[in-house]
């Protein structure tokens, strides 16, 4: 992406940090979006804390769903797990039609309000990209390579860790990246069930007709999503280069 | 096939898992939840407590048979048949349980499927899904299965079989608004999709032709995707509200700061990326040799586009439309927060009142709608692909 | 019938076709041969304006091709390419009917033409008309590609490596079929190939191109005996040019009056094959028989060898 890319990245990151730490400095920018003297900057809580809580929820959910999805993906592509493969594929497809809002809403009466239903919804929704990509990645390992590994005397476990997983890594990381970025946006809905996060700012704005709040919540979330997307891409490149895979 | 001496029948591991789960759910978990009224706390009732003894034993026997088939039989058709029978029986059983536990004429009592019933249904459904996946039905068969299921469910609802279940009680209370919200939901989802196709298709063709524009346009659309939906709904409320107050004609047409207008615009914006991206990619996949032959034969540019390129790119484009439709059906649910209507109205009311039945009244139709759209459009893509390869 | 006048094509600083001029007489086959990058395909595509020349012009029957709207021009020129470019989403019949439909023919006429062409190309209409390209073998697809190019009865047929994807046995048959069809319909054919043997088999005149320039354009025999450029002789091959020359003459053309003993040679057999046969049998003379069965003279070994000599 070049120098322009780096400049933009640092500028975006700097802007985000500045806004979260000293939001009041940005007040003049948001005044035009308020009516009747409403507060231009979200004042019902610390924006920084909300952003961190938001990220915390997202990371936790993504870490959990990645762990489960990759494990399941590995199990299902082994010979012993092959009978579970057609079902897994179908479930992945079905699961993608489930609106996350529905999962969230169904979880609330079961586990109550707050972080828990949000985590459950994000976990469920984040499973699919990683699961599907793990399966695709492992299945697209060139058969000659896998055969060569067996032929050289590697045990199944060695084959998995030394050959198949590294080759599947690009796709798996891509799935994690997708899951992460989508979760950042979806987590805002969690605030409708009282989870701590940036959705709170947006909903406060909707309730009090304060567009400045809506903009702040939306822009911060969008900015975080973009920066994460970008950062994950850089991590991917680093990991893949270290593994000499790409 | 093999030369081994006959051994004991091979046990199906997935089937065993599901079979054991189903039996455990039947025996050890509550079958239904009984509430004296809407806000009372629920009391668990097992199958035996809910139904007369003979019925309970029959249901139990059938479930046991399904479980046995799951474990021992490998023929996919038999398993599918068993699963269908199992679901129908359990469904009827829970409806009958509701009927049995509701004193005649009583409209206050709330009976809902318990954890055991849900687990049972899910286990049998997984069995059926697995069997169906192994049979690998073609596109027409899949749509036929969907239609049959829909017809069966409609028959059940029309007949009043499920009327005593708590979800249907909520429906009875909200019957008039349910129809209205259903129409609104479908209208919003399809309307924004239509708009996105009308704008996105030409945009996609443009991106395919002009490489320089492609990067810029896709970047912008990607950016829009990262904005969380409620934020975009909220942001659009301001300009649309201003438009409505400044231009009376717009207000007369229904444009306003709240309600459907910002929802439709936001959904339209979200729908653009899949449509544009898939159109561009689809057109890019058309073999250059085919396009060259078409031009060489004397088709004008417009004829090449309409008769050759677009038809060949259609599977990928329709896949994009499927993604959009499913996405939009989910997003319309959120639009209820800004007064957009749709099934989300019930979902958020239910959340606010901690009434899971209200939530289900909104969530189940949404999921069913999304699922049906996905099945139908996937079948269309499949059928399109079969003619060309 | 086709006159190419000083055609040049530049892509930026690269000159892909350099001042090429040639004439193709009506009803003949002109083959443009050269290695990849010689500009032969570009030259072909300038005839139906898939590529617009930087300089020069193309005349069809005396009319400048620039004067006709481009898609009208192309609808009257047949175009068959390597990889055939059959439309995957249309049946064989629909593919072949493409240009006649564009030209507004009546349905009955189109149907008749499709059936006729399928018959000529040995594809039973009842069986093949409603199949899709992916259901056909490579050879069948290639035949449909050529049939499609001929559907609207064009006076000119342009072909770009049409037999490249076929295996050798089928390729030979396809080449023979093309000659047969060309003779039957009297189409003027311009064909591009990198295969010299194919050029010699099919071409009434052969144009040799290298790096955008036309090195020589003449009858195959002249290319062999009087190559205008060392590249031409390299391309035709110096090792067996005598045998190549012999493959251009038929027994009927070289026969001398007289009779001989032994198995008769059909008059249409190329001398190269007759020579091979004589060597194999250890004979030095063979009688020639004409197509109608009447005697056509005889061929001696010495007579054959004389035909293969340079000059």
PDB file of N, CA and C in Angstrom, chain B residues 72-106:
ATOM      1  N   UNK B  72     -28.501 -47.644  14.025  1.00  0.00           N
ATOM      2  CA  UNK B  72     -28.208 -48.892  13.312  1.00  0.00           C
ATOM      3  C   UNK B  72     -28.332 -48.818  11.800  1.00  0.00           C
ATOM      4  N   UNK B  73     -29.228 -47.984  11.313  1.00  0.00           N
ATOM      5  CA  UNK B  73     -29.490 -48.015   9.873  1.00  0.00           C
ATOM      6  C   UNK B  73     -28.634 -46.983   9.161  1.00  0.00           C
ATOM      7  N   UNK B  74     -28.017 -47.395   8.043  1.00  0.00           N
ATOM      8  CA  UNK B  74     -27.199 -46.422   7.322  1.00  0.00           C
ATOM      9  C   UNK B  74     -27.886 -45.858   6.085  1.00  0.00           C
ATOM     10  N   UNK B  75     -28.957 -46.484   5.660  1.00  0.00           N
ATOM     11  CA  UNK B  75     -29.632 -46.002   4.451  1.00  0.00           C
ATOM     12  C   UNK B  75     -30.193 -44.602   4.669  1.00  0.00           C
ATOM     13  N   UNK B  76     -29.757 -43.670   3.840  1.00  0.00           N
ATOM     14  CA  UNK B  76     -30.107 -42.277   4.085  1.00  0.00           C
ATOM     15  C   UNK B  76     -31.609 -42.033   3.962  1.00  0.00           C
ATOM     16  N   UNK B  77     -32.256 -42.718   3.015  1.00  0.00           N
ATOM     17  CA  UNK B  77     -33.690 -42.473   2.839  1.00  0.00           C
ATOM     18  C   UNK B  77     -34.487 -42.896   4.060  1.00  0.00           C
ATOM     19  N   UNK B  78     -34.091 -44.049   4.634  1.00  0.00           N
ATOM     20  CA  UNK B  78     -34.796 -44.542   5.826  1.00  0.00           C
ATOM     21  C   UNK B  78     -34.613 -43.557   6.971  1.00  0.00           C
ATOM     22  N   UNK B  79     -33.384 -43.065   7.107  1.00  0.00           N
ATOM     23  CA  UNK B  79     -33.106 -42.130   8.191  1.00  0.00           C
ATOM     24  C   UNK B  79     -33.920 -40.853   8.016  1.00  0.00           C
ATOM     25  N   UNK B  80     -33.982 -40.394   6.763  1.00  0.00           N
ATOM     26  CA  UNK B  80     -34.742 -39.172   6.510  1.00  0.00           C
ATOM     27  C   UNK B  80     -36.202 -39.399   6.867  1.00  0.00           C
ATOM     28  N   UNK B  81     -36.731 -40.520   6.427  1.00  0.00           N
ATOM     29  CA  UNK B  81     -38.130 -40.841   6.719  1.00  0.00           C
ATOM     30  C   UNK B  81     -38.360 -40.888   8.233  1.00  0.00           C
ATOM     31  N   UNK B  82     -37.457 -41.562   8.915  1.00  0.00           N
ATOM     32  CA  UNK B  82     -37.587 -41.662  10.378  1.00  0.00           C
ATOM     33  C   UNK B  82     -37.561 -40.277  11.007  1.00  0.00           C
ATOM     34  N   UNK B  83     -36.663 -39.429  10.521  1.00  0.00           N
ATOM     35  CA  UNK B  83     -36.555 -38.093  11.101  1.00  0.00           C
ATOM     36  C   UNK B  83     -37.840 -37.309  10.880  1.00  0.00           C
ATOM     37  N   UNK B  84     -38.382 -37.398   9.668  1.00  0.00           N
ATOM     38  CA  UNK B  84     -39.624 -36.665   9.383  1.00  0.00           C
ATOM     39  C   UNK B  84     -40.738 -37.155  10.306  1.00  0.00           C
ATOM     40  N   UNK B  85     -40.864 -38.485  10.395  1.00  0.00           N
ATOM     41  CA  UNK B  85     -41.902 -39.036  11.287  1.00  0.00           C
ATOM     42  C   UNK B  85     -41.671 -38.546  12.715  1.00  0.00           C
ATOM     43  N   UNK B  86     -40.396 -38.577  13.152  1.00  0.00           N
ATOM     44  CA  UNK B  86     -40.080 -38.151  14.514  1.00  0.00           C
ATOM     45  C   UNK B  86     -40.490 -36.716  14.771  1.00  0.00           C
ATOM     46  N   UNK B  87     -40.160 -35.826  13.843  1.00  0.00           N
ATOM     47  CA  UNK B  87     -40.493 -34.413  14.059  1.00  0.00           C
ATOM     48  C   UNK B  87     -42.002 -34.225  14.090  1.00  0.00           C
ATOM     49  N   UNK B  88     -42.680 -34.865  13.148  1.00  0.00           N
ATOM     50  CA  UNK B  88     -44.145 -34.719  13.115  1.00  0.00           C
ATOM     51  C   UNK B  88     -44.749 -35.203  14.431  1.00  0.00           C
ATOM     52  N   UNK B  89     -44.285 -36.357  14.884  1.00  0.00           N
ATOM     53  CA  UNK B  89     -44.841 -36.923  16.121  1.00  0.00           C
ATOM     54  C   UNK B  89     -44.563 -36.017  17.318  1.00  0.00           C
ATOM     55  N   UNK B  90     -43.324 -35.562  17.438  1.00  0.00           N
ATOM     56  CA  UNK B  90     -42.996 -34.707  18.583  1.00  0.00           C
ATOM     57  C   UNK B  90     -43.774 -33.400  18.491  1.00  0.00           C
ATOM     58  N   UNK B  91     -43.859 -32.852  17.285  1.00  0.00           N
ATOM     59  CA  UNK B  91     -44.611 -31.617  17.108  1.00  0.00           C
ATOM     60  C   UNK B  91     -46.062 -31.785  17.540  1.00  0.00           C
ATOM     61  N   UNK B  92     -46.665 -32.864  17.065  1.00  0.00           N
ATOM     62  CA  UNK B  92     -48.055 -33.122  17.445  1.00  0.00           C
ATOM     63  C   UNK B  92     -48.163 -33.390  18.945  1.00  0.00           C
ATOM     64  N   UNK B  93     -47.133 -34.053  19.489  1.00  0.00           N
ATOM     65  CA  UNK B  93     -47.171 -34.366  20.922  1.00  0.00           C
ATOM     66  C   UNK B  93     -47.166 -33.098  21.759  1.00  0.00           C
ATOM     67  N   UNK B  94     -46.315 -32.159  21.386  1.00  0.00           N
ATOM     68  CA  UNK B  94     -46.241 -30.943  22.197  1.00  0.00           C
ATOM     69  C   UNK B  94     -47.528 -30.139  22.039  1.00  0.00           C
ATOM     70  N   UNK B  95     -48.098 -30.157  20.826  1.00  0.00           N
ATOM     71  CA  UNK B  95     -49.379 -29.476  20.639  1.00  0.00           C
ATOM     72  C   UNK B  95     -50.456 -30.150  21.480  1.00  0.00           C
ATOM     73  N   UNK B  96     -50.434 -31.482  21.476  1.00  0.00           N
ATOM     74  CA  UNK B  96     -51.420 -32.221  22.277  1.00  0.00           C
ATOM     75  C   UNK B  96     -51.214 -31.952  23.767  1.00  0.00           C
ATOM     76  N   UNK B  97     -49.950 -31.869  24.175  1.00  0.00           N
ATOM     77  CA  UNK B  97     -49.660 -31.582  25.586  1.00  0.00           C
ATOM     78  C   UNK B  97     -50.239 -30.239  25.966  1.00  0.00           C
ATOM     79  N   UNK B  98     -50.066 -29.258  25.058  1.00  0.00           N
ATOM     80  CA  UNK B  98     -50.624 -27.946  25.338  1.00  0.00           C
ATOM     81  C   UNK B  98     -52.142 -28.040  25.473  1.00  0.00           C
ATOM     82  N   UNK B  99     -52.738 -28.770  24.542  1.00  0.00           N
ATOM     83  CA  UNK B  99     -54.186 -28.949  24.607  1.00  0.00           C
ATOM     84  C   UNK B  99     -54.595 -29.600  25.931  1.00  0.00           C
ATOM     85  N   UNK B 100     -53.854 -30.625  26.309  1.00  0.00           N
ATOM     86  CA  UNK B 100     -54.227 -31.380  27.508  1.00  0.00           C
ATOM     87  C   UNK B 100     -54.079 -30.550  28.776  1.00  0.00           C
ATOM     88  N   UNK B 101     -53.018 -29.720  28.821  1.00  0.00           N
ATOM     89  CA  UNK B 101     -52.777 -28.973  30.045  1.00  0.00           C
ATOM     90  C   UNK B 101     -53.604 -27.701  30.145  1.00  0.00           C
ATOM     91  N   UNK B 102     -54.261 -27.337  29.059  1.00  0.00           N
ATOM     92  CA  UNK B 102     -55.064 -26.112  29.080  1.00  0.00           C
ATOM     93  C   UNK B 102     -56.520 -26.469  29.353  1.00  0.00           C
ATOM     94  N   UNK B 103     -57.041 -25.987  30.437  1.00  0.00           N
ATOM     95  CA  UNK B 103     -58.457 -26.217  30.701  1.00  0.00           C
ATOM     96  C   UNK B 103     -59.285 -25.619  29.570  1.00  0.00           C
ATOM     97  N   UNK B 104     -60.366 -26.297  29.182  1.00  0.00           N
ATOM     98  CA  UNK B 104     -61.114 -25.835  28.001  1.00  0.00           C
ATOM     99  C   UNK B 104     -61.612 -24.399  28.181  1.00  0.00           C
ATOM    100  N   UNK B 105     -61.459 -23.611  27.122  1.00  0.00           N
ATOM    101  CA  UNK B 105     -61.950 -22.242  27.167  1.00  0.00           C
ATOM    102  C   UNK B 105     -60.988 -21.288  27.839  1.00  0.00           C
ATOM    103  N   UNK B 106     -59.922 -21.825  28.478  1.00  0.00           N
ATOM    104  CA  UNK B 106     -58.983 -20.963  29.185  1.00  0.00           C
ATOM    105  C   UNK B 106     -58.016 -20.327  28.219  1.00  0.00           C
TER     106      UNK B 106
END
